[in-house]
C-alpha cells in the first residue's frame, strides 16, 4: 500500500504537470523541471517500482506456503513475515542508492519529446545496473509460476471439499483473495511490458505519447486497486483476511457475531411466545 501510494504521488507531481505544460504553447519549448527535481522524482520512482515488485514476490511466496502447507506456528510465522518485510524494505532502499551511484536520472529528449532514463555508470556498476534491470523480469516470471501453482492447487482443493461446506467456503474466499493479488500483479507486469515494447519497436512506427499515457494509466490503477479491493471485499473475505493478520481479533469478531445471533434468536423466541398468548 505504501509503495503503490508513493507511485501514485510520483505520477501526480511529475507526469501530470509534465503533460499539462507540454500541451501549453508557452512552456512547450522550455525545460519542464529542474535537474534536482528530476533526480528526486527518478529515485522515488525507482524506490516505489522495486518496492511494489519485491512485495509482489513476497506476497506470492507467502500465499504459496500458506495455501500449500498448513502450519500451526503462529509466532514463528509472524517473525518470518516481519523479517521478510524488513528484508524487502532494505532491498527497496539499497536499489535507489545503486542507481544514485550510477548517476541515473530522468533526461528530456527534444527529438522524442518525452523523458527517458539516463545513466553514467562506471564499468563495474554498469554490470550491476544491468542485472537490476533484468531482475524485474525474473521476479515477474517467479510470481507467475507461484500464482499458477496456487491457482491449480486451490482449484483442485475446492473440488475435493465440495462435500464439506465450511472447507469449500474458506477455499472460495482464499480463491477470491488470490484473484485480487493476481490483478495487482498483472497491472504491474503490464506497466513493465509497456516500457519493454520500446526496445523492440522502431520509434517511427509507434506513438511515444500514447505508450506513455498507457503506462501512466496502468500505474494509477496499481495505486487504486488496493483500496478498491478492500471496499469490494465480502464478509467472508474480510474474515479470512482478519484471521490471517490478527488471530486474536478474529476470535473476538466471531464471539461477538455469535452473541449477536443469540440475542436475535432470543428476541425472536420472545416474540413467538407473546404472539401465542
Short mmCIF file of C-alpha atoms in Angstrom, two decimals:
data_model
loop_
_atom_site.label_atom_id
_atom_site.label_comp_id
_atom_site.label_asym_id
_atom_site.label_seq_id
_atom_site.Cartn_x
_atom_site.Cartn_y
_atom_site.Cartn_z
CA UNK A 1 0.00 0.00 0.00
CA UNK A 2 2.86 2.41 0.84
CA UNK A 3 4.69 1.80 -2.42
CA UNK A 4 1.57 1.98 -4.57
CA UNK A 5 0.62 5.25 -2.89
CA UNK A 6 4.13 6.60 -3.47
CA UNK A 7 3.88 5.57 -7.11
CA UNK A 8 0.63 7.49 -7.50
CA UNK A 9 2.22 10.56 -5.85
CA UNK A 10 5.08 10.40 -8.37
CA UNK A 11 2.53 10.26 -11.16
CA UNK A 12 0.64 13.27 -9.81
CA UNK A 13 3.62 15.54 -9.08
CA UNK A 14 5.67 14.69 -12.19
CA UNK A 15 3.73 13.08 -15.03
CA UNK A 16 0.55 15.14 -14.77
CA UNK A 17 2.32 18.56 -14.62
CA UNK A 18 4.60 17.45 -17.45
CA UNK A 19 1.72 16.73 -19.82
CA UNK A 20 -0.08 19.90 -18.76
CA UNK A 21 2.97 22.05 -19.52
CA UNK A 22 3.66 20.12 -22.70
CA UNK A 23 0.21 20.97 -24.03
CA UNK A 24 0.71 24.70 -23.42
CA UNK A 25 2.35 26.59 -26.33
CA UNK A 26 4.14 28.98 -23.96
CA UNK A 27 6.01 26.28 -21.99
CA UNK A 28 6.29 23.72 -24.78
CA UNK A 29 9.80 24.71 -25.87
CA UNK A 30 11.34 25.08 -22.40
CA UNK A 31 12.75 22.65 -19.87
CA UNK A 32 9.85 21.49 -17.74
CA UNK A 33 11.59 20.72 -14.42
CA UNK A 34 14.89 21.46 -12.73
CA UNK A 35 17.67 18.86 -12.70
CA UNK A 36 17.37 18.37 -8.93
CA UNK A 37 13.63 17.78 -9.18
CA UNK A 38 14.08 15.25 -12.00
CA UNK A 39 16.74 13.50 -9.94
CA UNK A 40 14.49 13.31 -6.87
CA UNK A 41 11.49 12.05 -8.81
CA UNK A 42 13.58 9.39 -10.53
CA UNK A 43 14.83 7.95 -7.23
CA UNK A 44 11.34 8.00 -5.71
CA UNK A 45 10.02 6.22 -8.78
CA UNK A 46 12.73 3.55 -8.57
CA UNK A 47 12.04 3.10 -4.86
CA UNK A 48 8.31 2.68 -5.50
CA UNK A 49 8.73 0.39 -8.52
CA UNK A 50 11.09 -2.07 -6.87
CA UNK A 51 9.11 -1.92 -3.63
CA UNK A 52 5.96 -2.97 -5.50
CA UNK A 53 7.93 -5.66 -7.32
CA UNK A 54 9.57 -7.16 -4.22
CA UNK A 55 6.38 -7.08 -2.16
CA UNK A 56 4.54 -8.76 -5.04
CA UNK A 57 7.09 -11.58 -4.85
CA UNK A 58 6.81 -11.68 -1.05
CA UNK A 59 3.01 -11.85 -1.16
CA UNK A 60 3.14 -14.60 -3.80
CA UNK A 61 5.62 -16.64 -1.73
CA UNK A 62 3.56 -16.10 1.42
CA UNK A 63 0.33 -17.12 -0.32
CA UNK A 64 2.05 -20.19 -1.75
CA UNK A 65 3.24 -21.52 1.62
CA UNK A 66 0.01 -20.59 3.42
CA UNK A 67 -2.11 -22.44 0.87
CA UNK A 68 0.16 -25.40 0.17
CA UNK A 69 1.46 -26.07 3.66
CA UNK A 70 -0.78 -25.57 6.68
CA UNK A 71 1.37 -24.89 9.76
CA UNK A 72 0.36 -24.01 13.28
CA UNK A 73 3.37 -21.95 14.45
CA UNK A 74 1.77 -18.51 14.56
CA UNK A 75 4.67 -16.91 16.46
CA UNK A 76 7.33 -18.22 14.06
CA UNK A 77 5.14 -17.20 11.13
CA UNK A 78 4.86 -13.65 12.48
CA UNK A 79 8.62 -13.40 12.93
CA UNK A 80 9.21 -14.78 9.44
CA UNK A 81 6.78 -12.25 7.98
CA UNK A 82 8.38 -9.40 9.94
CA UNK A 83 11.91 -10.32 8.84
CA UNK A 84 10.75 -10.80 5.24
CA UNK A 85 9.13 -7.35 5.18
CA UNK A 86 12.27 -5.85 6.74
CA UNK A 87 14.41 -7.50 4.06
CA UNK A 88 12.15 -6.20 1.29
CA UNK A 89 12.29 -2.66 2.68
CA UNK A 90 16.10 -2.88 2.88
CA UNK A 91 16.37 -4.05 -0.73
CA UNK A 92 13.98 -1.34 -1.87
CA UNK A 93 16.18 1.28 -0.21
CA UNK A 94 19.51 -0.12 -1.45
CA UNK A 95 18.50 -0.23 -5.13
CA UNK A 96 17.87 3.55 -5.45
CA UNK A 97 21.30 4.05 -3.85
CA UNK A 98 22.84 1.91 -6.60
CA UNK A 99 21.06 4.00 -9.23
CA UNK A 100 22.34 7.09 -7.44
CA UNK A 101 25.94 5.83 -7.67
CA UNK A 102 25.33 5.17 -11.37
CA UNK A 103 24.20 8.81 -11.73
CA UNK A 104 20.84 7.79 -13.17
CA UNK A 105 18.03 10.29 -13.59
CA UNK A 106 15.31 11.44 -15.96
CA UNK A 107 16.51 13.28 -19.06
CA UNK A 108 14.29 15.10 -21.52
CA UNK A 109 14.74 14.33 -25.22
CA UNK A 110 13.91 17.11 -27.68
CA UNK A 111 13.75 14.60 -30.54
CA UNK A 112 11.35 12.15 -28.88
CA UNK A 113 9.54 14.90 -26.93
CA UNK A 114 9.50 12.78 -23.81
CA UNK A 115 11.61 11.76 -20.81
CA UNK A 116 13.94 8.76 -20.76
CA UNK A 117 16.31 7.22 -18.21
CA UNK A 118 19.94 8.29 -18.47
CA UNK A 119 22.81 6.69 -16.52
CA UNK A 120 26.52 7.46 -16.40
CA UNK A 121 27.78 4.40 -14.54
CA UNK A 122 31.38 3.20 -14.09
CA UNK A 123 32.22 -0.15 -15.77
CA UNK A 124 31.85 -2.13 -12.54
CA UNK A 125 28.49 -0.65 -11.57
CA UNK A 126 27.11 -0.88 -15.10
CA UNK A 127 27.06 -4.69 -14.79
CA UNK A 128 25.12 -4.43 -11.52
CA UNK A 129 22.76 -1.96 -13.13
CA UNK A 130 22.12 -4.36 -16.00
CA UNK A 131 21.41 -7.17 -13.53
CA UNK A 132 18.89 -4.96 -11.71
CA UNK A 133 17.08 -4.26 -14.97
CA UNK A 134 16.75 -7.98 -15.70
CA UNK A 135 15.81 -8.67 -12.07
CA UNK A 136 12.35 -7.20 -12.62
CA UNK A 137 11.63 -9.69 -15.40
CA UNK A 138 12.93 -12.61 -13.34
CA UNK A 139 10.70 -11.61 -10.42
CA UNK A 140 7.69 -11.42 -12.74
CA UNK A 141 8.36 -14.95 -14.02
CA UNK A 142 8.70 -16.27 -10.46
CA UNK A 143 5.41 -14.63 -9.41
CA UNK A 144 3.61 -16.06 -12.45
CA UNK A 145 4.83 -19.58 -11.60
CA UNK A 146 3.82 -19.22 -7.94
CA UNK A 147 0.34 -17.91 -8.71
CA UNK A 148 -0.18 -20.63 -11.32
CA UNK A 149 0.71 -23.28 -8.74
CA UNK A 150 -1.59 -21.71 -6.13
CA UNK A 151 -4.47 -21.42 -8.58
CA UNK A 152 -4.21 -25.07 -9.65
CA UNK A 153 -3.92 -26.24 -6.04
CA UNK A 154 -6.94 -24.24 -4.83
CA UNK A 155 -8.98 -25.35 -7.80
CA UNK A 156 -8.28 -29.00 -7.04
CA UNK A 157 -8.82 -28.44 -3.31
CA UNK A 158 -12.18 -26.76 -3.88
CA UNK A 159 -13.29 -29.70 -6.00
CA UNK A 160 -12.30 -32.17 -3.26
CA UNK A 161 -14.03 -30.17 -0.50
CA UNK A 162 -17.38 -29.68 -2.20
CA UNK A 163 -18.96 -32.06 0.33
CA UNK A 164 -17.64 -30.05 3.28
CA UNK A 165 -19.42 -26.69 3.18
CA UNK A 166 -17.06 -24.99 5.65
CA UNK A 167 -13.89 -26.01 3.81
CA UNK A 168 -15.46 -25.16 0.48
CA UNK A 169 -16.48 -21.72 1.76
CA UNK A 170 -12.94 -20.99 3.04
CA UNK A 171 -11.39 -22.25 -0.20
CA UNK A 172 -13.67 -19.94 -2.21
CA UNK A 173 -12.67 -16.94 -0.07
CA UNK A 174 -8.99 -17.80 -0.49
CA UNK A 175 -9.51 -18.02 -4.25
CA UNK A 176 -11.06 -14.52 -4.27
CA UNK A 177 -8.11 -13.10 -2.31
CA UNK A 178 -5.77 -14.81 -4.75
CA UNK A 179 -7.54 -13.28 -7.73
CA UNK A 180 -7.22 -9.79 -6.24
CA UNK A 181 -3.47 -10.28 -5.73
CA UNK A 182 -3.15 -11.53 -9.30
CA UNK A 183 -4.95 -8.43 -10.62
CA UNK A 184 -2.45 -6.15 -8.85
CA UNK A 185 0.48 -8.14 -10.21
CA UNK A 186 -0.88 -8.22 -13.76
CA UNK A 187 -1.30 -4.44 -13.76
CA UNK A 188 2.29 -4.02 -12.64
CA UNK A 189 3.53 -6.56 -15.22
CA UNK A 190 1.61 -4.71 -17.94
CA UNK A 191 3.31 -1.48 -16.87
CA UNK A 192 6.72 -3.15 -17.24
CA UNK A 193 5.83 -4.63 -20.62
CA UNK A 194 4.67 -1.27 -21.94
CA UNK A 195 8.20 0.04 -21.37
CA UNK A 196 9.82 -3.11 -22.76
CA UNK A 197 7.96 -2.62 -26.06
CA UNK A 198 10.07 0.45 -26.78
CA UNK A 199 13.24 -1.63 -27.19
CA UNK A 200 11.69 -3.81 -29.93
CA UNK A 201 9.55 -1.38 -31.95
CA UNK A 202 11.10 1.43 -34.02
CA UNK A 203 10.21 4.93 -32.89
CA UNK A 204 8.74 5.76 -36.30
CA UNK A 205 6.08 3.04 -36.08
CA UNK A 206 4.74 3.78 -32.59
CA UNK A 207 3.43 6.83 -30.81
CA UNK A 208 5.61 7.51 -27.77
CA UNK A 209 2.95 9.71 -26.20
CA UNK A 210 0.27 7.02 -26.46
CA UNK A 211 2.56 4.45 -24.87
CA UNK A 212 3.41 6.88 -22.08
CA UNK A 213 -0.27 7.57 -21.46
CA UNK A 214 -0.94 3.82 -21.27
CA UNK A 215 1.83 3.24 -18.77
CA UNK A 216 0.73 6.16 -16.60
CA UNK A 217 -2.87 4.93 -16.52
CA UNK A 218 -1.65 1.47 -15.50
CA UNK A 219 0.45 2.96 -12.71
CA UNK A 220 -2.53 4.90 -11.38
CA UNK A 221 -4.64 1.74 -11.48
CA UNK A 222 -1.95 -0.05 -9.45
CA UNK A 223 -2.23 2.63 -6.77
CA UNK A 224 -6.03 2.49 -6.74
CA UNK A 225 -6.53 -1.27 -6.84
CA UNK A 226 -5.87 -1.97 -3.14
CA UNK A 227 -8.49 0.49 -1.79
CA UNK A 228 -10.96 -0.79 -4.38
CA UNK A 229 -10.32 -4.40 -3.35
CA UNK A 230 -10.77 -3.61 0.35
CA UNK A 231 -14.04 -1.76 -0.26
CA UNK A 232 -15.33 -4.52 -2.54
CA UNK A 233 -14.49 -7.35 -0.15
CA UNK A 234 -17.31 -9.55 1.01
CA UNK A 235 -17.75 -10.53 4.65
CA UNK A 236 -16.15 -13.92 4.10
CA UNK A 237 -13.05 -12.40 2.54
CA UNK A 238 -12.69 -9.84 5.36
CA UNK A 239 -12.97 -12.59 7.97
CA UNK A 240 -10.24 -14.60 6.23
CA UNK A 241 -8.01 -11.51 6.00
CA UNK A 242 -8.56 -10.67 9.68
CA UNK A 243 -7.82 -14.28 10.64
CA UNK A 244 -4.51 -14.16 8.75
CA UNK A 245 -3.40 -10.78 10.12
CA UNK A 246 -4.70 -10.94 13.70
CA UNK A 247 -5.97 -14.31 15.01
CA UNK A 248 -6.99 -12.85 18.40
CA UNK A 249 -9.12 -10.16 16.75
CA UNK A 250 -10.66 -12.81 14.53
CA UNK A 251 -11.79 -14.79 17.58
CA UNK A 252 -13.33 -11.71 19.19
CA UNK A 253 -15.19 -10.93 15.98
CA UNK A 254 -16.55 -14.48 15.85
CA UNK A 255 -17.62 -14.34 19.53
CA UNK A 256 -19.40 -11.01 19.01
CA UNK A 257 -21.19 -12.38 15.95
CA UNK A 258 -22.30 -15.47 17.90
CA UNK A 259 -23.57 -13.37 20.82
CA UNK A 260 -25.42 -11.09 18.43
CA UNK A 261 -27.07 -14.08 16.78
CA UNK A 262 -28.08 -15.44 20.22
CA UNK A 263 -29.68 -12.09 21.09
CA UNK A 264 -31.59 -12.10 17.82
CA UNK A 265 -32.77 -15.67 18.39
CA UNK A 266 -33.92 -14.89 21.93
CA UNK A 267 -35.81 -11.83 20.74
CA UNK A 268 -37.45 -13.89 18.02
CA UNK A 269 -38.47 -16.58 20.52
CA UNK A 270 -39.97 -13.99 22.88
CA UNK A 271 -42.00 -12.55 20.04
CA UNK A 272 -43.33 -16.01 19.24
CA UNK A 273 -44.29 -16.60 22.90
CA UNK A 274 -46.09 -13.25 23.18
CA UNK A 275 -47.98 -13.80 19.96
CA UNK A 276 -49.18 -17.21 21.15
CA UNK A 277 -50.78 -15.57 24.20
#
